[in-house]
mmCIF file of C-alpha atoms in Angstrom:
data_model
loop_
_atom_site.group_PDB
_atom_site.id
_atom_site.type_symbol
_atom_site.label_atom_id
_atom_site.label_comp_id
_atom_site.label_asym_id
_atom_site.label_seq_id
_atom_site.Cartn_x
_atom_site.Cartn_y
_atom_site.Cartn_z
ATOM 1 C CA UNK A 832 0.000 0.000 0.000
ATOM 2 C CA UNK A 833 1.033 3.134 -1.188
ATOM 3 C CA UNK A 834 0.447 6.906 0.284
ATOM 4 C CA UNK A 835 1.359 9.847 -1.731
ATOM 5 C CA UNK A 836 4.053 8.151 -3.676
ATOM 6 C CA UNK A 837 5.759 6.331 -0.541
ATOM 7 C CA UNK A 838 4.883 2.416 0.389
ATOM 8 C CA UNK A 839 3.707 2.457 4.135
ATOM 9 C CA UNK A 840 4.838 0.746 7.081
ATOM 10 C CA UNK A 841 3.395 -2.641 7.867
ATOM 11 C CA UNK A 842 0.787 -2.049 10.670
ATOM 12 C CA UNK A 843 -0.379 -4.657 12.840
ATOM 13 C CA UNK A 844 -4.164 -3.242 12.732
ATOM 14 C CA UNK A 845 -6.018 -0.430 11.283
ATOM 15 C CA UNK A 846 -9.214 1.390 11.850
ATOM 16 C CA UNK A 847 -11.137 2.265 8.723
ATOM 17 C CA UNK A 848 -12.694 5.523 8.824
ATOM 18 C CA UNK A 849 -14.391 5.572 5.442
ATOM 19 C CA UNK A 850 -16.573 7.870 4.236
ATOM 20 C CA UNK A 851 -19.947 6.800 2.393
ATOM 21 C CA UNK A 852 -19.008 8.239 -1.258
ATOM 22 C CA UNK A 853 -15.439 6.352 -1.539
ATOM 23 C CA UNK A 854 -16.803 2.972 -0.301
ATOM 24 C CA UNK A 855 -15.873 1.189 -3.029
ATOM 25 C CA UNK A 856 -12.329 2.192 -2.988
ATOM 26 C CA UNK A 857 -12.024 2.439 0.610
ATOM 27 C CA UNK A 858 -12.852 -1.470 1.151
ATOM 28 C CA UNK A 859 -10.448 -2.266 -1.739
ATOM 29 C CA UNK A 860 -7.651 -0.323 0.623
ATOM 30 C CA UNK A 861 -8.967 -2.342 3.727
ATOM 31 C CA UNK A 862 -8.542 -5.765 1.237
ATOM 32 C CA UNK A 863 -4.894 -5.278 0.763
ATOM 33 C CA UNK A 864 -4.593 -4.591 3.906
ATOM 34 C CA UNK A 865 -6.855 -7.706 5.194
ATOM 35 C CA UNK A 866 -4.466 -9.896 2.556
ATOM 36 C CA UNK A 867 -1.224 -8.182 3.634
ATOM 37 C CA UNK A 868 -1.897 -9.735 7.475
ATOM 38 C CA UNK A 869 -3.277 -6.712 8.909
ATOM 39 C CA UNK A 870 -6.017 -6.673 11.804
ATOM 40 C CA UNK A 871 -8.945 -4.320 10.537
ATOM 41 C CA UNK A 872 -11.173 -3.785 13.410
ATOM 42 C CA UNK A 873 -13.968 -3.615 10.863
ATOM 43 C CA UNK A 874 -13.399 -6.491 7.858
ATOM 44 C CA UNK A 875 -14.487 -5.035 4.219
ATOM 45 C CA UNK A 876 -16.862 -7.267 4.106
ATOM 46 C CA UNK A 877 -18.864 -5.850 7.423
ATOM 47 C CA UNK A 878 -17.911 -2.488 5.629
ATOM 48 C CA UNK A 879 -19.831 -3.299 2.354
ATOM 49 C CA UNK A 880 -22.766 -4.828 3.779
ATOM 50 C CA UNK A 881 -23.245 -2.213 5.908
ATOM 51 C CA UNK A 882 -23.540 0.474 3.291
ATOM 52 C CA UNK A 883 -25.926 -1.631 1.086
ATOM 53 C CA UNK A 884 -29.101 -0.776 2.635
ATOM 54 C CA UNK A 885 -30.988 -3.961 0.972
ATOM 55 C CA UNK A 886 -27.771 -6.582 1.662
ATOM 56 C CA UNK A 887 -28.045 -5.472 5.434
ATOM 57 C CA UNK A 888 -32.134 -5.785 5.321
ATOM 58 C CA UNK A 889 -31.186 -9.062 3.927
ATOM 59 C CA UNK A 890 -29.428 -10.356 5.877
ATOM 60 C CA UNK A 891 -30.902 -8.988 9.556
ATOM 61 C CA UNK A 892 -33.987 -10.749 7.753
ATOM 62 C CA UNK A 893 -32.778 -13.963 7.644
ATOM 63 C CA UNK A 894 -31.584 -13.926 11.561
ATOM 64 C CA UNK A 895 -35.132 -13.048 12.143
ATOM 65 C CA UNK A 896 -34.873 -9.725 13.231
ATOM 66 C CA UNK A 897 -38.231 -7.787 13.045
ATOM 67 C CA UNK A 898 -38.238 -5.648 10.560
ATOM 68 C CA UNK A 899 -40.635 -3.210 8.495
ATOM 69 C CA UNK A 900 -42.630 -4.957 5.852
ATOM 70 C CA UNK A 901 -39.601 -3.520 2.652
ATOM 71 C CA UNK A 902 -40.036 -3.611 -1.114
ATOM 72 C CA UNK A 903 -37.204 -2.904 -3.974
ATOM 73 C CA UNK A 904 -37.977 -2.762 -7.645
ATOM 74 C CA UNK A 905 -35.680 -1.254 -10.056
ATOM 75 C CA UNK A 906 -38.919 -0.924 -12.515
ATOM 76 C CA UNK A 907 -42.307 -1.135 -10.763
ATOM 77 C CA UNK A 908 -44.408 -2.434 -13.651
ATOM 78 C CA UNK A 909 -47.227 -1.258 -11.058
ATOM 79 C CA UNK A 910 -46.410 1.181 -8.084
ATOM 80 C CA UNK A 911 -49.829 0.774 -6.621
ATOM 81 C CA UNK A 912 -48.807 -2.920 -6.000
ATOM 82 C CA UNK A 913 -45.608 -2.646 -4.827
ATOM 83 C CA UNK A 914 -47.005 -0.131 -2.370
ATOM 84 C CA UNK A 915 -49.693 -2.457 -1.221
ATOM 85 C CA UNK A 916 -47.320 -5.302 -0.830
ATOM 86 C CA UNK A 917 -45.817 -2.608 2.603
ATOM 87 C CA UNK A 918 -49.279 -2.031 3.794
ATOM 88 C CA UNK A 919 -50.183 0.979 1.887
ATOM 89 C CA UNK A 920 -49.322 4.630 2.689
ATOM 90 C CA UNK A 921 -47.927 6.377 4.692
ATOM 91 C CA UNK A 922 -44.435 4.773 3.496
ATOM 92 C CA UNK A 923 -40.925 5.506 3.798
ATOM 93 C CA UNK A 924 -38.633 5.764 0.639
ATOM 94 C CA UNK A 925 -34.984 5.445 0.786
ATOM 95 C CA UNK A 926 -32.396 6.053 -1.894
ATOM 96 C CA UNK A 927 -30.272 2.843 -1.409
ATOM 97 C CA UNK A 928 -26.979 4.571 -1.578
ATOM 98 C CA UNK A 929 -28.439 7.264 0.822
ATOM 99 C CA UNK A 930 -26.436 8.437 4.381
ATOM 100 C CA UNK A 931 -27.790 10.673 6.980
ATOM 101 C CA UNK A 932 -30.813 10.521 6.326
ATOM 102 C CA UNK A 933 -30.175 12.290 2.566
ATOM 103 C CA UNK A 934 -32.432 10.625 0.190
ATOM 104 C CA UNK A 935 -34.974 9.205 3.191
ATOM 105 C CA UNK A 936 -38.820 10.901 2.389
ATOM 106 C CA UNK A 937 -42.091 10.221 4.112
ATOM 107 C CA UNK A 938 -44.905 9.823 1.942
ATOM 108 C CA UNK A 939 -47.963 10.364 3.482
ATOM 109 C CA UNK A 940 -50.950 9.027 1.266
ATOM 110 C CA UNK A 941 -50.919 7.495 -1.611
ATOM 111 C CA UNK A 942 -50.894 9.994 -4.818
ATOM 112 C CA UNK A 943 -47.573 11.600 -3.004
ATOM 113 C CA UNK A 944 -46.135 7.926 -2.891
ATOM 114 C CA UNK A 945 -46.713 7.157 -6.414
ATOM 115 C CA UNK A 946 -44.754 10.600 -7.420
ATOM 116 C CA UNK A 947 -42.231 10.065 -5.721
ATOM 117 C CA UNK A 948 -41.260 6.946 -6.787
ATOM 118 C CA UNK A 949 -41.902 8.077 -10.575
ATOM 119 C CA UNK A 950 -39.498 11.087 -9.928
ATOM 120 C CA UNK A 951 -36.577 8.696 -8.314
ATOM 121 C CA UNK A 952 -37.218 5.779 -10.936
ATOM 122 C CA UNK A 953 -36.776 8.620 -13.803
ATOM 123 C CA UNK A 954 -33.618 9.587 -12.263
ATOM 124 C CA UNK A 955 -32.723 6.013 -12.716
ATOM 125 C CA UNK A 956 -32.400 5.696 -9.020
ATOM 126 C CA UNK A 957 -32.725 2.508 -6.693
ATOM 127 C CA UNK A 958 -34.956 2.709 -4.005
ATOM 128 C CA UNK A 959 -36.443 0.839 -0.935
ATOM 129 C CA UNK A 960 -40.222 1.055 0.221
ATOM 130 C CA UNK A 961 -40.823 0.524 3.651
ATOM 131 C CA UNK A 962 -43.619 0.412 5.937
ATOM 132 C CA UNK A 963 -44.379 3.260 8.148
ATOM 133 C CA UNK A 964 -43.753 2.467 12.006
ATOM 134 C CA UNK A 965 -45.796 5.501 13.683
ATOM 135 C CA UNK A 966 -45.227 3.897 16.728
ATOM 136 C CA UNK A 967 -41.780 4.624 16.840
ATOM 137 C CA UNK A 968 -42.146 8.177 16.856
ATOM 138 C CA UNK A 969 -39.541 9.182 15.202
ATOM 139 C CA UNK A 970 -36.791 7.268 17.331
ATOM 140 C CA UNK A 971 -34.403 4.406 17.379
ATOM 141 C CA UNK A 972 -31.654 2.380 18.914
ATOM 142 C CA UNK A 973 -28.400 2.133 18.091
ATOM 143 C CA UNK A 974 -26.032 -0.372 19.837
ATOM 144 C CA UNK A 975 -22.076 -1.076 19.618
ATOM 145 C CA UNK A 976 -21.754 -5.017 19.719
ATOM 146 C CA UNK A 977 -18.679 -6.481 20.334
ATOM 147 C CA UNK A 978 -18.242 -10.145 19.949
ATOM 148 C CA UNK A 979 -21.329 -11.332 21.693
ATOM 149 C CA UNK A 980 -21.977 -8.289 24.303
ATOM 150 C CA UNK A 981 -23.216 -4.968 23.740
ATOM 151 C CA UNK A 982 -21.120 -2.481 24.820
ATOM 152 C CA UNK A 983 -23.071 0.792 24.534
ATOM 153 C CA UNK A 984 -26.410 1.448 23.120
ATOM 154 C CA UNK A 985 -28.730 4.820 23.038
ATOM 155 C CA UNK A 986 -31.544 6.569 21.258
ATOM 156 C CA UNK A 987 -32.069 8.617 18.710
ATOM 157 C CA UNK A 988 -34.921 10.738 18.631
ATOM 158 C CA UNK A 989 -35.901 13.269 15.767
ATOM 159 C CA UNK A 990 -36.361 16.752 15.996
ATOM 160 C CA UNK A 991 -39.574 17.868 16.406
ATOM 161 C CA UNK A 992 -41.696 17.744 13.070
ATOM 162 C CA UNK A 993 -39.554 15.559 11.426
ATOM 163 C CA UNK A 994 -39.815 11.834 11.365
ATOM 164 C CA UNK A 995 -35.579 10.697 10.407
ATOM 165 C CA UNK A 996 -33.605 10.530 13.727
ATOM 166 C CA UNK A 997 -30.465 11.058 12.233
ATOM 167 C CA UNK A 998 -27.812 13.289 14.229
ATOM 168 C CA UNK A 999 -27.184 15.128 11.245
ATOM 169 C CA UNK A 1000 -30.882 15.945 10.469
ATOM 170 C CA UNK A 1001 -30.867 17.786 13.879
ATOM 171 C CA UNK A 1002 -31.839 14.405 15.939
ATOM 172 C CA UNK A 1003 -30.842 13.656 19.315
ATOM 173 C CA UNK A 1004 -29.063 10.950 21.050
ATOM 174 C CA UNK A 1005 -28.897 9.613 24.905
ATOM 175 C CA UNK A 1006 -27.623 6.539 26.614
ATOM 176 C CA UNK A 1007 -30.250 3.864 26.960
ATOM 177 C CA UNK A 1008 -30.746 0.636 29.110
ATOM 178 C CA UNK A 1009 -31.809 -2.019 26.941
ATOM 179 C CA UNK A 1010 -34.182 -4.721 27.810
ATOM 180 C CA UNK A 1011 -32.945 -8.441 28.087
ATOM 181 C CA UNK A 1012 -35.127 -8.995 24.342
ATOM 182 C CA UNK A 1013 -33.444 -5.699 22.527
ATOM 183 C CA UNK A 1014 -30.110 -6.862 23.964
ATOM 184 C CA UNK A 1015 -30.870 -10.301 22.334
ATOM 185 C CA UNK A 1016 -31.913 -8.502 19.275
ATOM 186 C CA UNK A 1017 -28.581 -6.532 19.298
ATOM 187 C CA UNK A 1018 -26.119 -9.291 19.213
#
């Protein structure tokens, strides 16, 4: 591995710090590292599934975590359908290569649904549709698993009048005490 024109030192581990738009390239550089020996305290492979919005659905699916009812279609023959297969409206539409809550929109009936979906499929962009869970209220856990123990956890909670609890879309966060089933959940 190279760095402005000079090979680097062999590391024992590294901490990847990569941000959302260089993913690609970024879990390449944690490869060669990965192949030259090096610990990464987060594999590539953890990396890319964890940007891939459907790959992580996937597979937190198939451990039988509880998640909202989700639909991807690169072209919906029929929106109203695909929309009906998540319960109807109000739904939540993500742009899959979305962060921080960029690309996230709450549609609220139906109609607004439809055109939204239109406008992101004629931008040629790929999308999730997701069941609205209004009895979240606009918050969620996060949790910091280690092995097989969580380590920290705490909520998120949107600002008022808006539904994403992202930090960045002026959320905010405090230290939580899970139950024995979230715990579970978590690791």
């Amino acid at each position: 591995v190279r760095y402005q024109g000079k090979p680097l030192p062999r590391y024992d581990a590294v901490i990847p710090r990569i941000g959302a738009s260089v993913t690609f390239y970024g879990t390449a550089v944690v490869r060669q590292f990965e192949m030259m020996g090096t610990f990464s305290i987060n594999e590539s492979v953890a990396i890319s599934r964890s940007r891939d919005k459907l790959r992580s659905l996937q597979l937190l699916s198939r451990k039988g975590i509880g998640l909202p009812r989700t639909g991807f279609a690169r072209h919906p023959d029929n929106i109203p359908d695909l929309l009906k297969n998540v319960g109807g409206a109000p739904v939540v539409i993500k742009l899959l290569e979305g962060t921080q809550g960029i690309g996230v929109v709450l549609a609220d009936t139906q109609k607004a649904a439809e055109s939204i979906i239109e406008a992101f499929m004629g931008l040629k962009a790929n999308i999730l549709v997701q069941e609205y869970i209004k009895e979240a209220g606009g918050a969620d856990i996060r949790c910091l698993v280690i092995g097989d123990k969580v380590v920290a956890a705490m909520k998120r909670q949107a600002a008022p009048g808006e539904f994403r609890s992202n930090l960045h879309r002026g959320g905010s966060a405090e230290l939580v005490r899970l139950s024995p089933a979230e715990r579970k959940t978590a690791v």
